[in-house]
PDB file of C-alpha atoms and ligand atoms in Angstrom:
ATOM      1  CA  MET A   1      -0.062  -0.105   0.001  1.00  0.00           C
ATOM      2  CA  THR A   2       1.320   3.765  -0.727  1.00  0.00           C
ATOM      3  CA  ARG A   3       0.905   5.400   2.501  1.00  0.00           C
ATOM      4  CA  ILE A   4       2.639   8.550   1.646  1.00  0.00           C
ATOM      5  CA  VAL A   5       3.049  10.786  -1.340  1.00  0.00           C
ATOM      6  CA  TYR A   6       4.925  13.287  -2.485  1.00  0.00           C
ATOM      7  CA  VAL A   7       3.423  16.514  -4.181  1.00  0.00           C
ATOM      8  CA  ASN A   8       4.776  19.381  -5.118  1.00  0.00           C
ATOM      9  CA  GLY A   9       7.258  20.135  -2.356  1.00  0.00           C
ATOM     10  CA  ARG A  10       5.251  17.994   0.572  1.00  0.00           C
ATOM     11  CA  TYR A  11       5.209  14.545   1.643  1.00  0.00           C
ATOM     12  CA  ARG A  12       1.253  13.862   2.126  1.00  0.00           C
ATOM     13  CA  PRO A  13      -0.675  11.146   3.679  1.00  0.00           C
ATOM     14  CA  TYR A  14      -2.416   9.017   0.620  1.00  0.00           C
ATOM     15  CA  ALA A  15      -5.969   9.969   1.099  1.00  0.00           C
ATOM     16  CA  GLU A  16      -5.085  13.638   1.563  1.00  0.00           C
ATOM     17  CA  ALA A  17      -2.465  13.976  -1.599  1.00  0.00           C
ATOM     18  CA  ALA A  18      -4.298  16.038  -4.406  1.00  0.00           C
ATOM     19  CA  VAL A  19      -3.394  18.187  -7.267  1.00  0.00           C
ATOM     20  CA  HIS A  20      -5.407  21.261  -8.714  1.00  0.00           C
ATOM     21  CA  VAL A  21      -8.746  20.665 -10.689  1.00  0.00           C
ATOM     22  CA  GLU A  22      -7.061  22.618 -13.594  1.00  0.00           C
ATOM     23  CA  ASP A  23      -3.969  20.744 -13.615  1.00  0.00           C
ATOM     24  CA  ARG A  24      -3.143  20.542 -17.368  1.00  0.00           C
ATOM     25  CA  GLY A  25      -2.108  16.573 -16.704  1.00  0.00           C
ATOM     26  CA  PHE A  26      -5.740  16.170 -15.827  1.00  0.00           C
ATOM     27  CA  GLN A  27      -7.353  18.477 -18.422  1.00  0.00           C
ATOM     28  CA  PHE A  28      -4.845  17.806 -21.520  1.00  0.00           C
ATOM     29  CA  ALA A  29      -2.617  14.802 -20.057  1.00  0.00           C
ATOM     30  CA  ASP A  30      -0.081  17.446 -21.023  1.00  0.00           C
ATOM     31  CA  ALA A  31       2.271  15.422 -18.456  1.00  0.00           C
ATOM     32  CA  VAL A  32       4.980  12.656 -18.700  1.00  0.00           C
ATOM     33  CA  TYR A  33       6.035   9.943 -16.003  1.00  0.00           C
ATOM     34  CA  GLU A  34       8.227   7.310 -15.420  1.00  0.00           C
ATOM     35  CA  VAL A  35       7.777   4.116 -13.767  1.00  0.00           C
ATOM     36  CA  ILE A  36      11.013   2.538 -11.820  1.00  0.00           C
ATOM     37  CA  GLU A  37      11.518  -1.055 -10.737  1.00  0.00           C
ATOM     38  CA  VAL A  38      12.253  -1.045  -6.979  1.00  0.00           C
ATOM     39  CA  ALA A  39      14.022  -4.359  -5.863  1.00  0.00           C
ATOM     40  CA  GLY A  40      15.787  -4.717  -2.536  1.00  0.00           C
ATOM     41  CA  GLY A  41      14.812  -1.319  -1.678  1.00  0.00           C
ATOM     42  CA  ARG A  42      17.010   0.025  -4.357  1.00  0.00           C
ATOM     43  CA  LEU A  43      16.124   1.880  -7.537  1.00  0.00           C
ATOM     44  CA  ILE A  44      16.924  -0.336 -11.008  1.00  0.00           C
ATOM     45  CA  ASP A  45      18.194   1.901 -13.948  1.00  0.00           C
ATOM     46  CA  GLU A  46      17.566   4.865 -12.449  1.00  0.00           C
ATOM     47  CA  ALA A  47      19.780   6.844 -14.322  1.00  0.00           C
ATOM     48  CA  ARG A  48      18.550   5.519 -17.811  1.00  0.00           C
ATOM     49  CA  HIS A  49      14.973   6.486 -16.085  1.00  0.00           C
ATOM     50  CA  LEU A  50      15.936   9.811 -15.411  1.00  0.00           C
ATOM     51  CA  ALA A  51      17.989  10.461 -18.875  1.00  0.00           C
ATOM     52  CA  ARG A  52      14.629   9.198 -20.698  1.00  0.00           C
ATOM     53  CA  LEU A  53      12.576  11.741 -18.411  1.00  0.00           C
ATOM     54  CA  SER A  54      14.675  14.490 -19.527  1.00  0.00           C
ATOM     55  CA  ARG A  55      14.066  13.670 -23.082  1.00  0.00           C
ATOM     56  CA  SER A  56      10.336  13.515 -22.594  1.00  0.00           C
ATOM     57  CA  LEU A  57      10.343  17.066 -20.799  1.00  0.00           C
ATOM     58  CA  ASP A  58      12.405  18.358 -23.426  1.00  0.00           C
ATOM     59  CA  ALA A  59      10.500  17.226 -26.091  1.00  0.00           C
ATOM     60  CA  LEU A  60       7.396  18.656 -24.919  1.00  0.00           C
ATOM     61  CA  ASP A  61       9.293  21.782 -23.727  1.00  0.00           C
ATOM     62  CA  ILE A  62       8.144  21.719 -20.392  1.00  0.00           C
ATOM     63  CA  GLN A  63      10.856  22.905 -17.551  1.00  0.00           C
ATOM     64  CA  PRO A  64      12.129  20.111 -15.357  1.00  0.00           C
ATOM     65  CA  PRO A  65       9.928  21.180 -11.797  1.00  0.00           C
ATOM     66  CA  ILE A  66      13.337  20.604  -9.509  1.00  0.00           C
ATOM     67  CA  ALA A  67      16.939  19.686  -9.953  1.00  0.00           C
ATOM     68  CA  GLU A  68      17.780  15.971 -10.761  1.00  0.00           C
ATOM     69  CA  THR A  69      19.558  15.782  -7.673  1.00  0.00           C
ATOM     70  CA  ALA A  70      16.587  16.793  -5.541  1.00  0.00           C
ATOM     71  CA  LEU A  71      14.580  14.228  -7.583  1.00  0.00           C
ATOM     72  CA  ARG A  72      16.762  11.564  -6.796  1.00  0.00           C
ATOM     73  CA  HIS A  73      16.340  12.582  -3.370  1.00  0.00           C
ATOM     74  CA  VAL A  74      12.404  12.557  -3.344  1.00  0.00           C
ATOM     75  CA  LEU A  75      12.566   9.153  -5.051  1.00  0.00           C
ATOM     76  CA  ARG A  76      14.436   7.494  -2.366  1.00  0.00           C
ATOM     77  CA  GLN A  77      12.180   9.261   0.277  1.00  0.00           C
ATOM     78  CA  VAL A  78       9.250   7.603  -0.854  1.00  0.00           C
ATOM     79  CA  VAL A  79      10.656   4.277  -1.047  1.00  0.00           C
ATOM     80  CA  VAL A  80      11.794   4.647   2.621  1.00  0.00           C
ATOM     81  CA  ARG A  81       8.439   6.545   3.701  1.00  0.00           C
ATOM     82  CA  ASN A  82       6.440   3.521   2.115  1.00  0.00           C
ATOM     83  CA  ARG A  83       8.927   0.930   3.723  1.00  0.00           C
ATOM     84  CA  VAL A  84       9.088  -0.601  -0.155  1.00  0.00           C
ATOM     85  CA  ARG A  85      11.529  -3.262  -0.701  1.00  0.00           C
ATOM     86  CA  ASP A  86      10.052  -4.569  -3.897  1.00  0.00           C
ATOM     87  CA  GLY A  87       7.639  -2.870  -5.940  1.00  0.00           C
ATOM     88  CA  LEU A  88       7.852   0.383  -7.891  1.00  0.00           C
ATOM     89  CA  VAL A  89       8.439   4.114  -7.740  1.00  0.00           C
ATOM     90  CA  TYR A  90       5.979   6.345 -10.225  1.00  0.00           C
ATOM     91  CA  LEU A  91       6.756   9.679 -10.748  1.00  0.00           C
ATOM     92  CA  GLN A  92       4.805  12.520 -12.987  1.00  0.00           C
ATOM     93  CA  VAL A  93       5.581  15.864 -14.273  1.00  0.00           C
ATOM     94  CA  THR A  94       2.637  17.806 -15.743  1.00  0.00           C
ATOM     95  CA  ARG A  95       2.885  21.648 -17.267  1.00  0.00           C
ATOM     96  CA  GLY A  96       0.893  22.485 -14.230  1.00  0.00           C
ATOM     97  CA  ALA A  97      -2.285  24.194 -13.319  1.00  0.00           C
ATOM     98  CA  ALA A  98      -4.026  27.255 -14.910  1.00  0.00           C
ATOM     99  CA  PRO A  99      -6.777  28.433 -16.235  1.00  0.00           C
ATOM    100  CA  ARG A 100      -8.181  25.743 -18.985  1.00  0.00           C
ATOM    101  CA  ASP A 101      -6.787  27.419 -22.459  1.00  0.00           C
ATOM    102  CA  PHE A 102      -5.063  25.265 -25.334  1.00  0.00           C
ATOM    103  CA  PRO A 103      -1.659  27.647 -25.447  1.00  0.00           C
ATOM    104  CA  PHE A 104       0.969  26.994 -22.927  1.00  0.00           C
ATOM    105  CA  PRO A 105       0.455  28.976 -19.664  1.00  0.00           C
ATOM    106  CA  ASP A 106       3.281  31.171 -18.744  1.00  0.00           C
ATOM    107  CA  ARG A 107       6.878  29.781 -18.765  1.00  0.00           C
ATOM    108  CA  ASP A 108       7.299  30.249 -14.911  1.00  0.00           C
ATOM    109  CA  THR A 109       3.870  28.085 -14.152  1.00  0.00           C
ATOM    110  CA  PRO A 110       4.952  25.834 -11.539  1.00  0.00           C
ATOM    111  CA  ARG A 111       5.097  22.305 -12.935  1.00  0.00           C
ATOM    112  CA  THR A 112       3.362  19.538 -10.595  1.00  0.00           C
ATOM    113  CA  LEU A 113       5.460  16.651  -9.604  1.00  0.00           C
ATOM    114  CA  VAL A 114       3.806  13.802  -8.183  1.00  0.00           C
ATOM    115  CA  CYS A 115       6.119  11.029  -6.705  1.00  0.00           C
ATOM    116  CA  LEU A 116       4.736   7.606  -5.270  1.00  0.00           C
ATOM    117  CA  ALA A 117       5.951   4.279  -4.406  1.00  0.00           C
ATOM    118  CA  ARG A 118       4.116   1.268  -3.946  1.00  0.00           C
ATOM    119  CA  PRO A 119       5.074  -2.742  -3.043  1.00  0.00           C
ATOM    120  CA  LEU A 120       4.571  -5.515  -5.702  1.00  0.00           C
ATOM    121  CA  SER A 121       4.511  -9.292  -5.128  1.00  0.00           C
ATOM    122  CA  ARG A 122       7.789 -10.758  -6.236  1.00  0.00           C
ATOM    123  CA  ALA A 123       6.132 -14.095  -5.813  1.00  0.00           C
ATOM    124  CA  ALA A 124       3.189 -13.223  -8.069  1.00  0.00           C
ATOM    125  CA  ARG A 125       5.412 -11.945 -10.783  1.00  0.00           C
ATOM    126  CA  ALA A 126       7.708 -15.151 -10.353  1.00  0.00           C
ATOM    127  CA  ALA A 127       4.658 -17.229 -10.907  1.00  0.00           C
ATOM    128  CA  SER A 128       3.317 -15.334 -13.924  1.00  0.00           C
ATOM    129  CA  ALA A 129       6.805 -15.714 -15.418  1.00  0.00           C
ATOM    130  CA  ALA A 130       7.063 -19.156 -14.726  1.00  0.00           C
ATOM    131  CA  LYS A 131       3.704 -19.976 -16.617  1.00  0.00           C
ATOM    132  CA  GLY A 132       4.458 -17.367 -18.800  1.00  0.00           C
ATOM    133  CA  ILE A 133       1.478 -14.923 -20.334  1.00  0.00           C
ATOM    134  CA  ALA A 134      -0.743 -14.682 -23.263  1.00  0.00           C
ATOM    135  CA  VAL A 135      -1.135 -11.650 -25.449  1.00  0.00           C
ATOM    136  CA  LYS A 136      -3.499 -10.463 -28.181  1.00  0.00           C
ATOM    137  CA  THR A 137      -2.881  -8.110 -31.363  1.00  0.00           C
ATOM    138  CA  MET A 138      -4.760  -5.184 -31.473  1.00  0.00           C
ATOM    139  CA  PRO A 139      -4.353  -2.106 -33.756  1.00  0.00           C
ATOM    140  CA  ASP A 140      -2.583   0.664 -32.770  1.00  0.00           C
ATOM    141  CA  LEU A 141      -4.580   3.694 -32.112  1.00  0.00           C
ATOM    142  CA  ARG A 142      -1.921   6.292 -30.655  1.00  0.00           C
ATOM    143  CA  TRP A 143      -0.239   9.296 -31.947  1.00  0.00           C
ATOM    144  CA  GLY A 144       3.027   9.677 -33.941  1.00  0.00           C
ATOM    145  CA  ARG A 145       5.262  10.161 -31.112  1.00  0.00           C
ATOM    146  CA  CYS A 146       4.827   7.237 -29.015  1.00  0.00           C
ATOM    147  CA  ASP A 147       8.712   7.873 -28.024  1.00  0.00           C
ATOM    148  CA  ILE A 148       7.609  10.401 -25.588  1.00  0.00           C
ATOM    149  CA  LYS A 149       6.359   8.972 -22.246  1.00  0.00           C
ATOM    150  CA  THR A 150       3.331  11.078 -21.716  1.00  0.00           C
ATOM    151  CA  VAL A 151       0.271   9.938 -19.391  1.00  0.00           C
ATOM    152  CA  MET A 152      -2.038   9.956 -22.877  1.00  0.00           C
ATOM    153  CA  LEU A 153      -2.611   6.487 -22.065  1.00  0.00           C
ATOM    154  CA  LEU A 154      -6.183   5.769 -23.059  1.00  0.00           C
ATOM    155  CA  PRO A 155      -5.377   3.797 -26.330  1.00  0.00           C
ATOM    156  CA  ALA A 156      -3.368   1.546 -24.210  1.00  0.00           C
ATOM    157  CA  VAL A 157      -6.044   1.287 -21.738  1.00  0.00           C
ATOM    158  CA  LEU A 158      -8.497   0.154 -24.311  1.00  0.00           C
ATOM    159  CA  ALA A 159      -6.368  -2.031 -26.276  1.00  0.00           C
ATOM    160  CA  LYS A 160      -5.349  -3.784 -22.397  1.00  0.00           C
ATOM    161  CA  ALA A 161      -9.123  -3.949 -21.851  1.00  0.00           C
ATOM    162  CA  ALA A 162     -10.058  -5.493 -24.935  1.00  0.00           C
ATOM    163  CA  ALA A 163      -7.006  -8.152 -24.650  1.00  0.00           C
ATOM    164  CA  GLY A 164      -8.009  -8.893 -21.022  1.00  0.00           C
ATOM    165  CA  ARG A 165     -11.392  -9.697 -22.168  1.00  0.00           C
ATOM    166  CA  GLU A 166      -9.910 -12.302 -24.303  1.00  0.00           C
ATOM    167  CA  GLY A 167      -8.075 -13.642 -21.228  1.00  0.00           C
ATOM    168  CA  ALA A 168      -4.677 -12.055 -22.709  1.00  0.00           C
ATOM    169  CA  LYS A 169      -2.569 -10.101 -20.146  1.00  0.00           C
ATOM    170  CA  GLU A 170      -1.119  -7.731 -22.706  1.00  0.00           C
ATOM    171  CA  ALA A 171      -1.667  -6.375 -25.915  1.00  0.00           C
ATOM    172  CA  TRP A 172       0.260  -5.967 -28.933  1.00  0.00           C
ATOM    173  CA  LEU A 173      -0.216  -3.048 -30.996  1.00  0.00           C
ATOM    174  CA  VAL A 174       0.087  -3.064 -34.853  1.00  0.00           C
ATOM    175  CA  ASP A 175       0.323  -0.305 -37.258  1.00  0.00           C
ATOM    176  CA  GLU A 176      -1.002   0.534 -40.421  1.00  0.00           C
ATOM    177  CA  GLN A 177       1.494  -1.559 -42.288  1.00  0.00           C
ATOM    178  CA  GLY A 178       0.810  -4.559 -40.232  1.00  0.00           C
ATOM    179  CA  PHE A 179       3.597  -4.624 -37.970  1.00  0.00           C
ATOM    180  CA  VAL A 180       3.898  -4.849 -34.379  1.00  0.00           C
ATOM    181  CA  THR A 181       4.881  -2.045 -32.651  1.00  0.00           C
ATOM    182  CA  GLU A 182       5.154  -2.821 -28.869  1.00  0.00           C
ATOM    183  CA  GLY A 183       3.248  -3.818 -26.160  1.00  0.00           C
ATOM    184  CA  ALA A 184       0.491  -1.566 -24.639  1.00  0.00           C
ATOM    185  CA  ALA A 185       2.918  -0.963 -21.574  1.00  0.00           C
ATOM    186  CA  SER A 186       5.761  -2.916 -22.620  1.00  0.00           C
ATOM    187  CA  ASN A 187       8.037  -3.668 -25.483  1.00  0.00           C
ATOM    188  CA  ALA A 188       7.461  -6.729 -27.933  1.00  0.00           C
ATOM    189  CA  TRP A 189      10.224  -9.431 -28.665  1.00  0.00           C
ATOM    190  CA  ILE A 190      10.447 -12.680 -30.267  1.00  0.00           C
ATOM    191  CA  VAL A 191      13.104 -15.134 -30.955  1.00  0.00           C
ATOM    192  CA  ASP A 192      12.644 -16.177 -34.573  1.00  0.00           C
ATOM    193  CA  THR A 193      12.847 -19.295 -36.523  1.00  0.00           C
ATOM    194  CA  GLU A 194      17.003 -18.760 -37.222  1.00  0.00           C
ATOM    195  CA  GLY A 195      17.414 -18.207 -33.445  1.00  0.00           C
ATOM    196  CA  ARG A 196      18.008 -14.518 -33.538  1.00  0.00           C
ATOM    197  CA  LEU A 197      16.472 -12.218 -31.131  1.00  0.00           C
ATOM    198  CA  VAL A 198      13.994  -9.801 -32.889  1.00  0.00           C
ATOM    199  CA  THR A 199      12.311  -6.323 -31.260  1.00  0.00           C
ATOM    200  CA  ARG A 200      11.218  -3.082 -33.258  1.00  0.00           C
ATOM    201  CA  ARG A 201      14.131  -0.286 -33.866  1.00  0.00           C
ATOM    202  CA  ALA A 202      13.321   2.568 -31.421  1.00  0.00           C
ATOM    203  CA  ASP A 203      11.616   4.870 -33.787  1.00  0.00           C
ATOM    204  CA  SER A 204       8.863   7.574 -33.047  1.00  0.00           C
ATOM    205  CA  ALA A 205       6.284   4.511 -33.114  1.00  0.00           C
ATOM    206  CA  ILE A 206       7.521   2.865 -29.667  1.00  0.00           C
ATOM    207  CA  LEU A 207       9.178   3.878 -26.168  1.00  0.00           C
ATOM    208  CA  ASP A 208      12.401   2.940 -26.081  1.00  0.00           C
ATOM    209  CA  GLY A 209      12.207   1.044 -23.048  1.00  0.00           C
ATOM    210  CA  VAL A 210      14.867   1.244 -20.488  1.00  0.00           C
ATOM    211  CA  THR A 211      14.391  -2.349 -19.828  1.00  0.00           C
ATOM    212  CA  ARG A 212      14.677  -3.052 -23.725  1.00  0.00           C
ATOM    213  CA  ASN A 213      18.466  -1.339 -23.653  1.00  0.00           C
ATOM    214  CA  THR A 214      19.321  -3.122 -20.406  1.00  0.00           C
ATOM    215  CA  VAL A 215      18.227  -6.735 -22.338  1.00  0.00           C
ATOM    216  CA  LEU A 216      19.954  -5.626 -25.316  1.00  0.00           C
ATOM    217  CA  ASP A 217      23.330  -4.953 -23.046  1.00  0.00           C
ATOM    218  CA  ALA A 218      22.291  -8.841 -21.761  1.00  0.00           C
ATOM    219  CA  ILE A 219      22.180 -10.035 -25.173  1.00  0.00           C
ATOM    220  CA  GLU A 220      25.575  -9.186 -26.031  1.00  0.00           C
ATOM    221  CA  ILE A 221      26.948 -10.109 -22.844  1.00  0.00           C
ATOM    222  CA  GLU A 222      25.282 -13.396 -23.522  1.00  0.00           C
ATOM    223  CA  GLY A 223      26.709 -13.443 -27.230  1.00  0.00           C
ATOM    224  CA  LEU A 224      23.249 -13.733 -28.594  1.00  0.00           C
ATOM    225  CA  GLU A 225      22.207 -12.425 -32.219  1.00  0.00           C
ATOM    226  CA  VAL A 226      19.876  -9.439 -32.174  1.00  0.00           C
ATOM    227  CA  VAL A 227      18.001  -7.705 -35.037  1.00  0.00           C
ATOM    228  CA  GLU A 228      15.794  -4.502 -34.738  1.00  0.00           C
ATOM    229  CA  ARG A 229      13.462  -4.666 -37.180  1.00  0.00           C
ATOM    230  CA  ALA A 230       9.547  -4.902 -37.379  1.00  0.00           C
ATOM    231  CA  PHE A 231       7.741  -7.975 -37.245  1.00  0.00           C
ATOM    232  CA  ARG A 232       4.050  -9.122 -38.184  1.00  0.00           C
ATOM    233  CA  PRO A 233       1.933 -11.110 -36.046  1.00  0.00           C
ATOM    234  CA  GLU A 234       2.192 -14.034 -38.509  1.00  0.00           C
ATOM    235  CA  GLU A 235       6.024 -14.169 -37.754  1.00  0.00           C
ATOM    236  CA  ALA A 236       4.954 -13.954 -34.068  1.00  0.00           C
ATOM    237  CA  HIS A 237       2.792 -16.880 -34.422  1.00  0.00           C
ATOM    238  CA  VAL A 238       5.449 -19.252 -35.666  1.00  0.00           C
ATOM    239  CA  ALA A 239       8.068 -17.939 -33.558  1.00  0.00           C
ATOM    240  CA  ARG A 240      10.247 -20.325 -31.223  1.00  0.00           C
ATOM    241  CA  GLU A 241       9.933 -17.938 -28.228  1.00  0.00           C
ATOM    242  CA  ALA A 242       8.375 -14.433 -27.153  1.00  0.00           C
ATOM    243  CA  PHE A 243       8.786 -12.067 -24.402  1.00  0.00           C
ATOM    244  CA  ILE A 244       7.898  -8.611 -23.188  1.00  0.00           C
ATOM    245  CA  THR A 245      10.155  -6.049 -21.329  1.00  0.00           C
ATOM    246  CA  SER A 246       9.098  -3.445 -19.043  1.00  0.00           C
ATOM    247  CA  ALA A 247      10.304  -1.906 -15.645  1.00  0.00           C
ATOM    248  CA  THR A 248       7.918  -3.887 -13.501  1.00  0.00           C
ATOM    249  CA  ASN A 249       7.811  -7.413 -15.655  1.00  0.00           C
ATOM    250  CA  THR A 250      11.588  -7.274 -16.601  1.00  0.00           C
ATOM    251  CA  VAL A 251      11.684 -10.042 -18.683  1.00  0.00           C
ATOM    252  CA  MET A 252       8.170 -11.804 -19.008  1.00  0.00           C
ATOM    253  CA  PRO A 253       7.838 -14.840 -21.043  1.00  0.00           C
ATOM    254  CA  VAL A 254       4.824 -15.072 -23.759  1.00  0.00           C
ATOM    255  CA  VAL A 255       3.499 -18.480 -24.313  1.00  0.00           C
ATOM    256  CA  SER A 256       0.532 -17.690 -26.427  1.00  0.00           C
ATOM    257  CA  ILE A 257      -0.070 -14.870 -28.889  1.00  0.00           C
ATOM    258  CA  ASP A 258      -3.579 -14.655 -30.468  1.00  0.00           C
ATOM    259  CA  GLY A 259      -4.515 -18.116 -29.311  1.00  0.00           C
ATOM    260  CA  HIS A 260      -1.154 -19.640 -31.320  1.00  0.00           C
ATOM    261  CA  THR A 261       0.969 -21.484 -29.052  1.00  0.00           C
ATOM    262  CA  ILE A 262       4.414 -20.242 -28.895  1.00  0.00           C
ATOM    263  CA  GLY A 263       7.179 -23.113 -28.656  1.00  0.00           C
ATOM    264  CA  ASP A 264       5.904 -25.950 -26.606  1.00  0.00           C
ATOM    265  CA  GLY A 265       3.837 -23.575 -24.449  1.00  0.00           C
ATOM    266  CA  LYS A 266       6.325 -22.991 -21.941  1.00  0.00           C
ATOM    267  CA  PRO A 267       8.876 -20.037 -21.733  1.00  0.00           C
ATOM    268  CA  GLY A 268      11.827 -20.519 -23.746  1.00  0.00           C
ATOM    269  CA  PRO A 269      15.382 -21.292 -22.752  1.00  0.00           C
ATOM    270  CA  ILE A 270      16.728 -17.740 -24.120  1.00  0.00           C
ATOM    271  CA  THR A 271      13.998 -15.999 -22.535  1.00  0.00           C
ATOM    272  CA  ARG A 272      14.472 -17.884 -19.193  1.00  0.00           C
ATOM    273  CA  ARG A 273      18.216 -17.122 -19.122  1.00  0.00           C
ATOM    274  CA  LEU A 274      18.113 -13.307 -20.226  1.00  0.00           C
ATOM    275  CA  ARG A 275      15.044 -13.033 -17.172  1.00  0.00           C
ATOM    276  CA  GLU A 276      17.715 -14.583 -14.840  1.00  0.00           C
ATOM    277  CA  ILE A 277      20.536 -12.576 -15.625  1.00  0.00           C
ATOM    278  CA  PHE A 278      18.766  -9.065 -16.132  1.00  0.00           C
ATOM    279  CA  PRO A 279      19.141  -8.312 -12.016  1.00  0.00           C
ATOM    280  CA  SER A 280      23.038  -8.661 -12.420  1.00  0.00           C
ATOM    281  CA  VAL A 281      23.099  -6.503 -15.490  1.00  0.00           C
ATOM    282  CA  ALA A 282      20.584  -3.923 -14.500  1.00  0.00           C
ATOM    283  CA  LYS A 283      22.225  -1.184 -12.240  1.00  0.00           C
ATOM    284  CA  ALA A 284      20.788  -0.920  -9.015  1.00  0.00           C
ATOM    285  CA  SER A 285      21.480   2.323  -6.995  1.00  0.00           C
TER     286      SER A 285
HETATM  287  N1  LIG B 301       5.259   1.152 -19.461  1.00  0.00           N
HETATM  288  N2  LIG B 301       6.072   0.820 -24.097  1.00  0.00           N
HETATM  289  C1  LIG B 301       5.110   1.378 -23.430  1.00  0.00           C
HETATM  290  C2  LIG B 301       3.988   1.933 -24.144  1.00  0.00           C
HETATM  291  C3  LIG B 301       5.393   1.527 -22.218  1.00  0.00           C
HETATM  292  O1  LIG B 301       4.290   1.876 -21.670  1.00  0.00           O
HETATM  293  C4  LIG B 301       6.335   0.815 -21.241  1.00  0.00           C
HETATM  294  C5  LIG B 301       6.463   1.002 -19.823  1.00  0.00           C
HETATM  295  C6  LIG B 301       7.437   0.222 -21.891  1.00  0.00           C
HETATM  296  C7  LIG B 301       8.720  -0.319 -21.438  1.00  0.00           C
HETATM  297  O2  LIG B 301       9.553   0.478 -21.080  1.00  0.00           O
HETATM  298  P1  LIG B 301      10.300   0.557 -19.776  1.00  0.00           P
HETATM  299  O3  LIG B 301      11.104  -0.882 -20.028  1.00  0.00           O
HETATM  300  O4  LIG B 301      11.101   1.864 -19.516  1.00  0.00           O
HETATM  301  O5  LIG B 301       9.469   0.243 -18.539  1.00  0.00           O
HETATM  302  C8  LIG B 301       7.327   0.089 -23.589  1.00  0.00           C
HETATM  303  C9  LIG B 301       5.290   1.035 -17.685  1.00  0.00           C
HETATM  304  C10 LIG B 301       5.810   0.207 -17.041  1.00  0.00           C
HETATM  305  C11 LIG B 301       3.903   1.903 -17.556  1.00  0.00           C
HETATM  306  O6  LIG B 301       3.109   2.523 -17.894  1.00  0.00           O
HETATM  307  O7  LIG B 301       3.408   1.229 -16.275  1.00  0.00           O
END
């Protein structure tokens, strides 16, 4: 449970933490966010997450709300104050509160910063990884700048809900050319029939996942072959292995895509190996 939330300079009890009704995050989704895994009380790949936060803010011309050293301090405080050992930190920055109008408010409008931490069950995630998950492909209805981590998540919410109704844990989004872009809240990977790891190149159609990058490091360490290219659902249906990556899932095996069994229906050996070595490749701080 989250007990304490940081909001604009104050640590508030969860039930009392609030932002303004005219916050631009609320009215326009004019906001960016990060989700960082917490493992053993430490932040995983914090530097990469903060570098991406800075890129997202720059892309939207939102001034950083506080200095990075101060932000690092706040992230640690929410972990400690909520007594989180294993879980996540969520942080969101909005362009601030102002009377509703499309143009940007004055540059000196204070940005809104919210940080919270929450425990997640290690056992539940391990159980899910031992079995593997099902995914379902869905049309990608998002905008053209999916490389920016904005809170504009309605297409992802709807795709996940539709996938969920068909018994799948994640939706794999498919662009107008018929290629998988990524998961609704994760990056998508397959091991092709030649045994090569395949994931889409990090262009503006996907979020360049922090976990994706750490997995690319792990692949290099393992001496495995990787190709960054788009693939179609039809190729995924006959892949040797498949998995998703994201901060809280790390490497999560996929054993069914659109009802097609992947491999022998159990998490594949390359996927298991990458999941196993992930904690030693990721940077904990
Ligand atoms: N989602 N692609 C999308 C669309 C995502 O929303 C995410 C993360 C990823 C993986 O990125 P990373 O490895 O940096 O977590 C890829 C987060 C976890 C979320 O929205 O909850």
